[in-house]
PDB file of C-alpha atoms in Angstrom:
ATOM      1  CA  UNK A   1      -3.963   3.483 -22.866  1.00 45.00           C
ATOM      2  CA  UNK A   2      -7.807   1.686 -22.968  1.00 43.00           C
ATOM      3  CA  UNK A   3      -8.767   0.308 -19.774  1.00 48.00           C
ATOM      4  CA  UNK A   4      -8.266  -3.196 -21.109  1.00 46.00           C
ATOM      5  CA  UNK A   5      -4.331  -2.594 -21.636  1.00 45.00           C
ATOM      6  CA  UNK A   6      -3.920  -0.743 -18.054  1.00 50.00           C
ATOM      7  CA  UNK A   7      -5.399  -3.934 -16.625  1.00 58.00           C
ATOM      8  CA  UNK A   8      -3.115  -6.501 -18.063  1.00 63.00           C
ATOM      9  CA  UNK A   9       0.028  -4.186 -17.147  1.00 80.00           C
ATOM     10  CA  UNK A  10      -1.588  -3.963 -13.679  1.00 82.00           C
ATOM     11  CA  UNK A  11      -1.444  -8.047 -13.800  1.00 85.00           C
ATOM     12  CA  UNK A  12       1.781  -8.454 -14.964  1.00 87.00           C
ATOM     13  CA  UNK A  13       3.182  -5.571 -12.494  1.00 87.00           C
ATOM     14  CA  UNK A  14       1.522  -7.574  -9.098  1.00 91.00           C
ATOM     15  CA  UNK A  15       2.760 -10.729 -10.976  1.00 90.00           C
ATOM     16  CA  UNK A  16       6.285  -9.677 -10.311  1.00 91.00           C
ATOM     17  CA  UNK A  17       5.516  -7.617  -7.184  1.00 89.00           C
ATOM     18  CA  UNK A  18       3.587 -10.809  -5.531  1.00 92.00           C
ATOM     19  CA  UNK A  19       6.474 -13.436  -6.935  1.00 91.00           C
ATOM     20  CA  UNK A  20       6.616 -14.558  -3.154  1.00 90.00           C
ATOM     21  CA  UNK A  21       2.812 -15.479  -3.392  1.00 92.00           C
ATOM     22  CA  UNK A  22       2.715 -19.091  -4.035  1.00 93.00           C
ATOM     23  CA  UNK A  23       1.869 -21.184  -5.931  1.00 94.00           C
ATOM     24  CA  UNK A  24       0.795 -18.882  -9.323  1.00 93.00           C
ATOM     25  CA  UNK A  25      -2.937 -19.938  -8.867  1.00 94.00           C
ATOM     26  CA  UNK A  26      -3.075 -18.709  -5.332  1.00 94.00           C
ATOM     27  CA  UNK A  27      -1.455 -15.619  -6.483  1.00 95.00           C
ATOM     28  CA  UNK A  28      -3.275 -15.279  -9.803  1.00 95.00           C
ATOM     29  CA  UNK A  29      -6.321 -15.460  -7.399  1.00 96.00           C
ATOM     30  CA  UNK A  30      -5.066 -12.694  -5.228  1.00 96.00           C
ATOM     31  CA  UNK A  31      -4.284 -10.336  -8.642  1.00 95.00           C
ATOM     32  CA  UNK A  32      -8.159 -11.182  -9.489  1.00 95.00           C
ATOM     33  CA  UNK A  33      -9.544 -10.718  -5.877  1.00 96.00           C
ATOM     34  CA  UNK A  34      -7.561  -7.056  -5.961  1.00 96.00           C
ATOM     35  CA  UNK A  35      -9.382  -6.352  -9.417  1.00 94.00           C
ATOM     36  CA  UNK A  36     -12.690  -7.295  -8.250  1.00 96.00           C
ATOM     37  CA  UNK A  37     -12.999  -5.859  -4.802  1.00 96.00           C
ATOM     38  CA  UNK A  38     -11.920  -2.442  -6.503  1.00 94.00           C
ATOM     39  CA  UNK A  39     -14.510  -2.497  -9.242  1.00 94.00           C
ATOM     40  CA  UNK A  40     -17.380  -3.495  -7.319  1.00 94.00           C
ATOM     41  CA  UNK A  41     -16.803  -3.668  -3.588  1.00 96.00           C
ATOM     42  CA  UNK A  42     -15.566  -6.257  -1.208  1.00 96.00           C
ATOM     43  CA  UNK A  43     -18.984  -6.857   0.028  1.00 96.00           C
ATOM     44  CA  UNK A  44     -20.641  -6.900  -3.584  1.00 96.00           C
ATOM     45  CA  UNK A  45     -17.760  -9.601  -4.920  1.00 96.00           C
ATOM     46  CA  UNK A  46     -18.281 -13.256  -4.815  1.00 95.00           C
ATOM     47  CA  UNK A  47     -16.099 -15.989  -5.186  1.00 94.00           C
ATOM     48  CA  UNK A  48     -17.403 -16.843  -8.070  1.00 94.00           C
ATOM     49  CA  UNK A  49     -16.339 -13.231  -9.654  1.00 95.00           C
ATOM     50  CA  UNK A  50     -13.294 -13.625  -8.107  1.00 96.00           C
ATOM     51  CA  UNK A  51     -12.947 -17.733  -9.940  1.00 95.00           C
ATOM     52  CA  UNK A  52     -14.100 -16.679 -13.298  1.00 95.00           C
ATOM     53  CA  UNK A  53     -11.369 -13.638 -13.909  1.00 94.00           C
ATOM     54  CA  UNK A  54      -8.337 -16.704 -13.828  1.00 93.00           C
ATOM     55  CA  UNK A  55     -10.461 -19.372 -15.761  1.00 94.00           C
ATOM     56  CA  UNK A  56     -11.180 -20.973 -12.344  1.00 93.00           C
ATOM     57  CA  UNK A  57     -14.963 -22.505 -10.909  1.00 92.00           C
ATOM     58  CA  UNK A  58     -15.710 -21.233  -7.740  1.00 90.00           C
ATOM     59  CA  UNK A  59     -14.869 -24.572  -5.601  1.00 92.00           C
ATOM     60  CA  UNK A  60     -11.179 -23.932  -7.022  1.00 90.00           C
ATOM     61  CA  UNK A  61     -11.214 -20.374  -4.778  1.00 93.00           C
ATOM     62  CA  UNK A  62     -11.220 -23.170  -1.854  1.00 93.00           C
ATOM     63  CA  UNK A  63      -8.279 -25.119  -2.713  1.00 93.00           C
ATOM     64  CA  UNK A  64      -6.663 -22.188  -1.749  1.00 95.00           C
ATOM     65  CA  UNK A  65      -8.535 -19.645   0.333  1.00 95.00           C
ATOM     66  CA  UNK A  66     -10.771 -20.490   3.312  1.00 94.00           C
ATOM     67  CA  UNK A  67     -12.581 -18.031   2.211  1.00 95.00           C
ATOM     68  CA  UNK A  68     -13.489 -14.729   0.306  1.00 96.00           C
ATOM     69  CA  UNK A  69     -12.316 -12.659   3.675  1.00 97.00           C
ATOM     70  CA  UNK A  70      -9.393 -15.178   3.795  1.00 97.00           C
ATOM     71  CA  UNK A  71      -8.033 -13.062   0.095  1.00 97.00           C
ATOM     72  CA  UNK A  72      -8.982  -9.843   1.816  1.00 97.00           C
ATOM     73  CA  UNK A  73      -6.710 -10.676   4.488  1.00 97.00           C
ATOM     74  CA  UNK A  74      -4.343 -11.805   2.572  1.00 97.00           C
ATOM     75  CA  UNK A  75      -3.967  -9.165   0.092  1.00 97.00           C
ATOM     76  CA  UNK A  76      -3.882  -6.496   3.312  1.00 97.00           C
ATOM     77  CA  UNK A  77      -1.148  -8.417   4.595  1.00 96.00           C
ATOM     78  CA  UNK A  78       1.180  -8.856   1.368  1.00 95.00           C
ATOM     79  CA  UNK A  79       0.719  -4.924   0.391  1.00 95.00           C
ATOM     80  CA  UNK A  80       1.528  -3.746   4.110  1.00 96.00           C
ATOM     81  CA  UNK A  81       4.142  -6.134   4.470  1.00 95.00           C
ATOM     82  CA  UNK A  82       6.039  -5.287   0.787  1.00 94.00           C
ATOM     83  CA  UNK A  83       5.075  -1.277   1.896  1.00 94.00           C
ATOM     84  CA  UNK A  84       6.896  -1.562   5.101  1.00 96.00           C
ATOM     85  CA  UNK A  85       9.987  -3.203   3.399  1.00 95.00           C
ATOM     86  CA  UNK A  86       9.887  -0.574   0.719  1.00 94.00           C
ATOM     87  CA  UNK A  87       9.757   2.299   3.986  1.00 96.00           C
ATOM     88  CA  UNK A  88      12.337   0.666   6.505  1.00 97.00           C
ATOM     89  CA  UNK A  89      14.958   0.519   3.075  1.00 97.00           C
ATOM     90  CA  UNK A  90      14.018   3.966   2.348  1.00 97.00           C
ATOM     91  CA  UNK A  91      15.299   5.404   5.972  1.00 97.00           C
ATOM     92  CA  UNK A  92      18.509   3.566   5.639  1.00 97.00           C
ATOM     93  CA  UNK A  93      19.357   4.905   2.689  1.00 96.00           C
ATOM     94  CA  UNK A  94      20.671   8.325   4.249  1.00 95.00           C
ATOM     95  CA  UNK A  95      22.119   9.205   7.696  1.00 95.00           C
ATOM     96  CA  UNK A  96      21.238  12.979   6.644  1.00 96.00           C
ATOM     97  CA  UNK A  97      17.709  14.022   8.151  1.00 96.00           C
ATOM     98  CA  UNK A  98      16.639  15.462   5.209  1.00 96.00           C
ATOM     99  CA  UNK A  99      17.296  13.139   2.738  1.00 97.00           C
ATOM    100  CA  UNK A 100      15.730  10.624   4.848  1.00 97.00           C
ATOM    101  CA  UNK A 101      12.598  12.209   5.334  1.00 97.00           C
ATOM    102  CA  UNK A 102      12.480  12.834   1.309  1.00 97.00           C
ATOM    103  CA  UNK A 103      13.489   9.190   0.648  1.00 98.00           C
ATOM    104  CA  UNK A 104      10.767   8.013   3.537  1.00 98.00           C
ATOM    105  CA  UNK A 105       7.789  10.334   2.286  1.00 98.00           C
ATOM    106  CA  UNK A 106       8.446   9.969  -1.611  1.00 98.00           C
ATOM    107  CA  UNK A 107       9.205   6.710  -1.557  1.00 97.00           C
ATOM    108  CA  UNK A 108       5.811   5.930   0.702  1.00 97.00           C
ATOM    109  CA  UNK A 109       4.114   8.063  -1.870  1.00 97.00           C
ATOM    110  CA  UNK A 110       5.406   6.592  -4.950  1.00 96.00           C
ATOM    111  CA  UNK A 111       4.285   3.334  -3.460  1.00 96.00           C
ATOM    112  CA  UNK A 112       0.870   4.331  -2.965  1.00 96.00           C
ATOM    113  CA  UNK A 113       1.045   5.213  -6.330  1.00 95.00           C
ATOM    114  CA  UNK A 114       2.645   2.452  -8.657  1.00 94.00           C
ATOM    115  CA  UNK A 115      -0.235   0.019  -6.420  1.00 95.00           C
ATOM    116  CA  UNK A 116      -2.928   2.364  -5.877  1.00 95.00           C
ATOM    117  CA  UNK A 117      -5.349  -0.407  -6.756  1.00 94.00           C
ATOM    118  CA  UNK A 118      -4.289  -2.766  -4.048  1.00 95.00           C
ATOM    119  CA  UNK A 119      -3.763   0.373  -1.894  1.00 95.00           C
ATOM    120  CA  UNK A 120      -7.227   1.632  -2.393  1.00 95.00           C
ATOM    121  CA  UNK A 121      -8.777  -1.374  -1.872  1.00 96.00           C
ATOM    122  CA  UNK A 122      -7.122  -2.088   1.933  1.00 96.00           C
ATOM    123  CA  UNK A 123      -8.096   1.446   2.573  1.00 94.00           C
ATOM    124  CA  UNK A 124     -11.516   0.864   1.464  1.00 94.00           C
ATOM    125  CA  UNK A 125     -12.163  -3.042   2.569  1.00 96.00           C
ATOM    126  CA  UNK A 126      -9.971  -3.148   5.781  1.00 95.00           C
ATOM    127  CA  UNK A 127     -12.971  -2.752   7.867  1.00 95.00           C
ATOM    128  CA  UNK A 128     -14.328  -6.311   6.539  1.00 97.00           C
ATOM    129  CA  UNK A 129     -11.503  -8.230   8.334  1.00 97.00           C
ATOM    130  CA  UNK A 130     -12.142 -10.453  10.831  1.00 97.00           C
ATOM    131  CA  UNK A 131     -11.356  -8.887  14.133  1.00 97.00           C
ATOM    132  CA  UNK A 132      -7.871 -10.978  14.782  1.00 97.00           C
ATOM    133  CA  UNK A 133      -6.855 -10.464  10.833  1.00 97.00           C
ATOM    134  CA  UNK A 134      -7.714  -6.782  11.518  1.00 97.00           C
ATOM    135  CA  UNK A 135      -5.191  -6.756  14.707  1.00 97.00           C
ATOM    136  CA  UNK A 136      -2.215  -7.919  13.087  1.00 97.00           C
ATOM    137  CA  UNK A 137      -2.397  -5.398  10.197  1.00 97.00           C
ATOM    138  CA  UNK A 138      -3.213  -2.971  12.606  1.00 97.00           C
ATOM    139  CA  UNK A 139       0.048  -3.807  14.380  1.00 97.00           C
ATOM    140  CA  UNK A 140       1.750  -3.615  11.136  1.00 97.00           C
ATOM    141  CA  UNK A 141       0.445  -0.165  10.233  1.00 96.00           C
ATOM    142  CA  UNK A 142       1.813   0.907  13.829  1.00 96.00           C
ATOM    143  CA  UNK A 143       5.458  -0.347  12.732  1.00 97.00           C
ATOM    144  CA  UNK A 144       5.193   2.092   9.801  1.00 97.00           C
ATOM    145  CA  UNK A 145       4.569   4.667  12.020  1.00 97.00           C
ATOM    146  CA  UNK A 146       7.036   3.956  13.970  1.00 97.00           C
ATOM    147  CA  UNK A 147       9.759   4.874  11.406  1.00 97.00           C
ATOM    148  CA  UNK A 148       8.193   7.671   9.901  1.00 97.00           C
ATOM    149  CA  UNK A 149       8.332   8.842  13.754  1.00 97.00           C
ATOM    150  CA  UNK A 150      12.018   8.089  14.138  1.00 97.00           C
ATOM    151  CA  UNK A 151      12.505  10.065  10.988  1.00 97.00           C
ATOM    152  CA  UNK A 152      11.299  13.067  12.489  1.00 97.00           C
ATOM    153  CA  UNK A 153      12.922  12.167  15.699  1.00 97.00           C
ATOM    154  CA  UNK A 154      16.069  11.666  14.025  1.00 97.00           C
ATOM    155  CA  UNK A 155      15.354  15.355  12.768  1.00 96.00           C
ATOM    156  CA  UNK A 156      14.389  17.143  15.335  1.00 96.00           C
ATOM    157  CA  UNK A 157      17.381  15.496  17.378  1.00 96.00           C
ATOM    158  CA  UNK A 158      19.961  16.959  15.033  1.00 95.00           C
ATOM    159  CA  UNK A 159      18.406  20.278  14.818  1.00 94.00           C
ATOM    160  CA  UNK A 160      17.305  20.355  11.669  1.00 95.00           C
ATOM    161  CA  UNK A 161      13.563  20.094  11.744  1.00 96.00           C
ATOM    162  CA  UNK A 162      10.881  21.889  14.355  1.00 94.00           C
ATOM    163  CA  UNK A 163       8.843  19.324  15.124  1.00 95.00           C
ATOM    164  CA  UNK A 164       6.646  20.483  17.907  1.00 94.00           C
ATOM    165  CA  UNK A 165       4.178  17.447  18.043  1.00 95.00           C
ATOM    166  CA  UNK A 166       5.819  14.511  16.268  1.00 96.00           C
ATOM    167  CA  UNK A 167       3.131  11.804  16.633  1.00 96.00           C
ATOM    168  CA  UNK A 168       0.560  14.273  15.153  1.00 96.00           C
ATOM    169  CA  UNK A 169       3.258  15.156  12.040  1.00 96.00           C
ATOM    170  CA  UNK A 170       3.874  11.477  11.634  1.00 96.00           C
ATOM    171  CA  UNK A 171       0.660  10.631  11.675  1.00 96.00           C
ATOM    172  CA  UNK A 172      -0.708  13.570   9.013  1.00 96.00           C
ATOM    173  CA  UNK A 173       2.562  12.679   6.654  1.00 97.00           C
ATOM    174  CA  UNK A 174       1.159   9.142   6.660  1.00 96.00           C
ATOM    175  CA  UNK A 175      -2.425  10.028   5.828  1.00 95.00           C
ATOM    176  CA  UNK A 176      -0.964  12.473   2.879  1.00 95.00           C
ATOM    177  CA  UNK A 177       0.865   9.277   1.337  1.00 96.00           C
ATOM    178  CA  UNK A 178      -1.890   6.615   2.100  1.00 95.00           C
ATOM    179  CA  UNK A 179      -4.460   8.683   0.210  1.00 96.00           C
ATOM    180  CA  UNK A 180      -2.574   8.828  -3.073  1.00 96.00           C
ATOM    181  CA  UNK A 181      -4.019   5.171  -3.769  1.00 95.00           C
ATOM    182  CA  UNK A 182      -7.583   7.086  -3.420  1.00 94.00           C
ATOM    183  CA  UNK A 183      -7.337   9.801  -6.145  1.00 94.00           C
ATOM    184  CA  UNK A 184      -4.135   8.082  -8.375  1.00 94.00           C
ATOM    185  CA  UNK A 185      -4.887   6.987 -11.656  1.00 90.00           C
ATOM    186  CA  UNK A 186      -2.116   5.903 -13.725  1.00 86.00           C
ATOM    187  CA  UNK A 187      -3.653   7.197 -17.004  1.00 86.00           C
ATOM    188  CA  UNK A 188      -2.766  10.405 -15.286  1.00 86.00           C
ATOM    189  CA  UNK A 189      -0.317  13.094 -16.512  1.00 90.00           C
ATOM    190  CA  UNK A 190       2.184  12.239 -13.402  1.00 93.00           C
ATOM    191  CA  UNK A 191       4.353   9.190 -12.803  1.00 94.00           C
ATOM    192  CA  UNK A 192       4.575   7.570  -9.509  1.00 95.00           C
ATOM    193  CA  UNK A 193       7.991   9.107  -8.991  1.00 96.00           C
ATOM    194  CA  UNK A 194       6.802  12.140 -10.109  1.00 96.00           C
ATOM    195  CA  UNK A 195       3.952  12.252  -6.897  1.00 97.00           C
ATOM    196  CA  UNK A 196       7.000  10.754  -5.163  1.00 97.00           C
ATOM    197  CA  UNK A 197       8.839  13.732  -5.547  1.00 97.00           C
ATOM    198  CA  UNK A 198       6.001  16.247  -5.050  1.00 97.00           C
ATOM    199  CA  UNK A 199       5.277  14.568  -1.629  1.00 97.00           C
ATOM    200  CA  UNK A 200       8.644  14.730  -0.580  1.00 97.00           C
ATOM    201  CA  UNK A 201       9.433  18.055  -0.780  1.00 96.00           C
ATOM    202  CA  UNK A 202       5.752  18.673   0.569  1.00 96.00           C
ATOM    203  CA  UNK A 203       7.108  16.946   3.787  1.00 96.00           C
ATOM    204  CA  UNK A 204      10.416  18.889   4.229  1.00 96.00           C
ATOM    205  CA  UNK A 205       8.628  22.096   4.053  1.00 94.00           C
ATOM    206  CA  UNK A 206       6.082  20.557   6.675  1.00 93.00           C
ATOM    207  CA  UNK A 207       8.952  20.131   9.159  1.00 94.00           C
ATOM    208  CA  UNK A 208      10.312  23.547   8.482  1.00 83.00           C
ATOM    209  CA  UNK A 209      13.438  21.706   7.645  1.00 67.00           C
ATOM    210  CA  UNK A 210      16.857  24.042   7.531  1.00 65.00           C
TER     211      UNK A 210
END
């Protein structure tokens, strides 16, 4: 697939990921923000960059968005809050510890996967946020800790995994998932459910599951 094709699948994919973005030009904005900040850095973009990928002057960035750090925020806080919807639903799919550390991981995984460009750029550009925007994703991020941590708790509880130091395991099964989005490139020979699957049975051997 040329890189012209991957992009407008990539638009039409957040399209129906971001449906709760409204109205379409504020999330046709967003889509365009994502694309830019990848390609040349959040710091490098300008609203006018941002404008001229939806047909848009500059001035109609403003109509909706304070600001070019105003779409940084915002696209932080739409892909953490659809990833942390996407994790909770994945640990209460199963009761059983293992499957519910396979559907937490490889779901998280195939996540960071299937949007590795909106992914890659929060990893990247989360720095830029203004210091309250930064403090509520940061409290975010903590919540998806939080279950991957009462995964392993759940675990360790039943006997099933040895889990000497869960906030460290939690914490290094996050940073496995999270840096898909940095290497993933859908042209790739694996599907996102295929690095799904690879990351979940990474995780049950990390737990020394029985």
């Amino acid at each position: 697939m040329n890189t012209a094709a991957a992009d407008l699948d990539e638009v039409a994919m957040l399209e129906r990921a971001w449906h709760d973005v409204t109205p379409a030009p504020a999330r046709r904005l967003l889509i365009a923000a994502v694309q830019a900040f990848a390609e040349r850095g959040y710091h490098a973009t300008t609203t006018r960059d941002i404008a001229t990928r939806v047909g848009m002057s500059p001035a109609g960035v403003y109509v909706h968005y304070r600001s070019k750090e105003e779409l940084l925020h915002r696209i932080c806080l739409v892909g953490h809050r659809h990833s942390l919807v996407a994790l909770r639903a994945a640990a209460a799919r199963s009761d059983d510890p293992v499957r519910q550390l396979r559907d937490v991981i490889g779901d998280f995984a195939a996540w960071h996967a299937l949007f590795h460009t909106p992914a890659r750029v929060i990893s990247y550009e989360l720095n830029a946020l203004e210091p309250a925007h930064l403090t509520e994703i940061t409290a975010l991020r903590h919540e998806m800790d939080l279950v991957v941590r009462a995964t392993l708790e759940h675990g360790v509880e039943q006997g099933v995994f040895d889990v000497p130091d869960i906030p460290g395991t939690g914490l290094a099964l996050l940073s496995l998932t999270v840096d898909v989005a940095r290497w993933y490139r859908s042209s790739g020979r694996r599907a996102p459910e295929d690095i799904g699957a690879l990351y979940a049975d990474l995780a049950v051997r990390m737990v020394q599951a029985r």
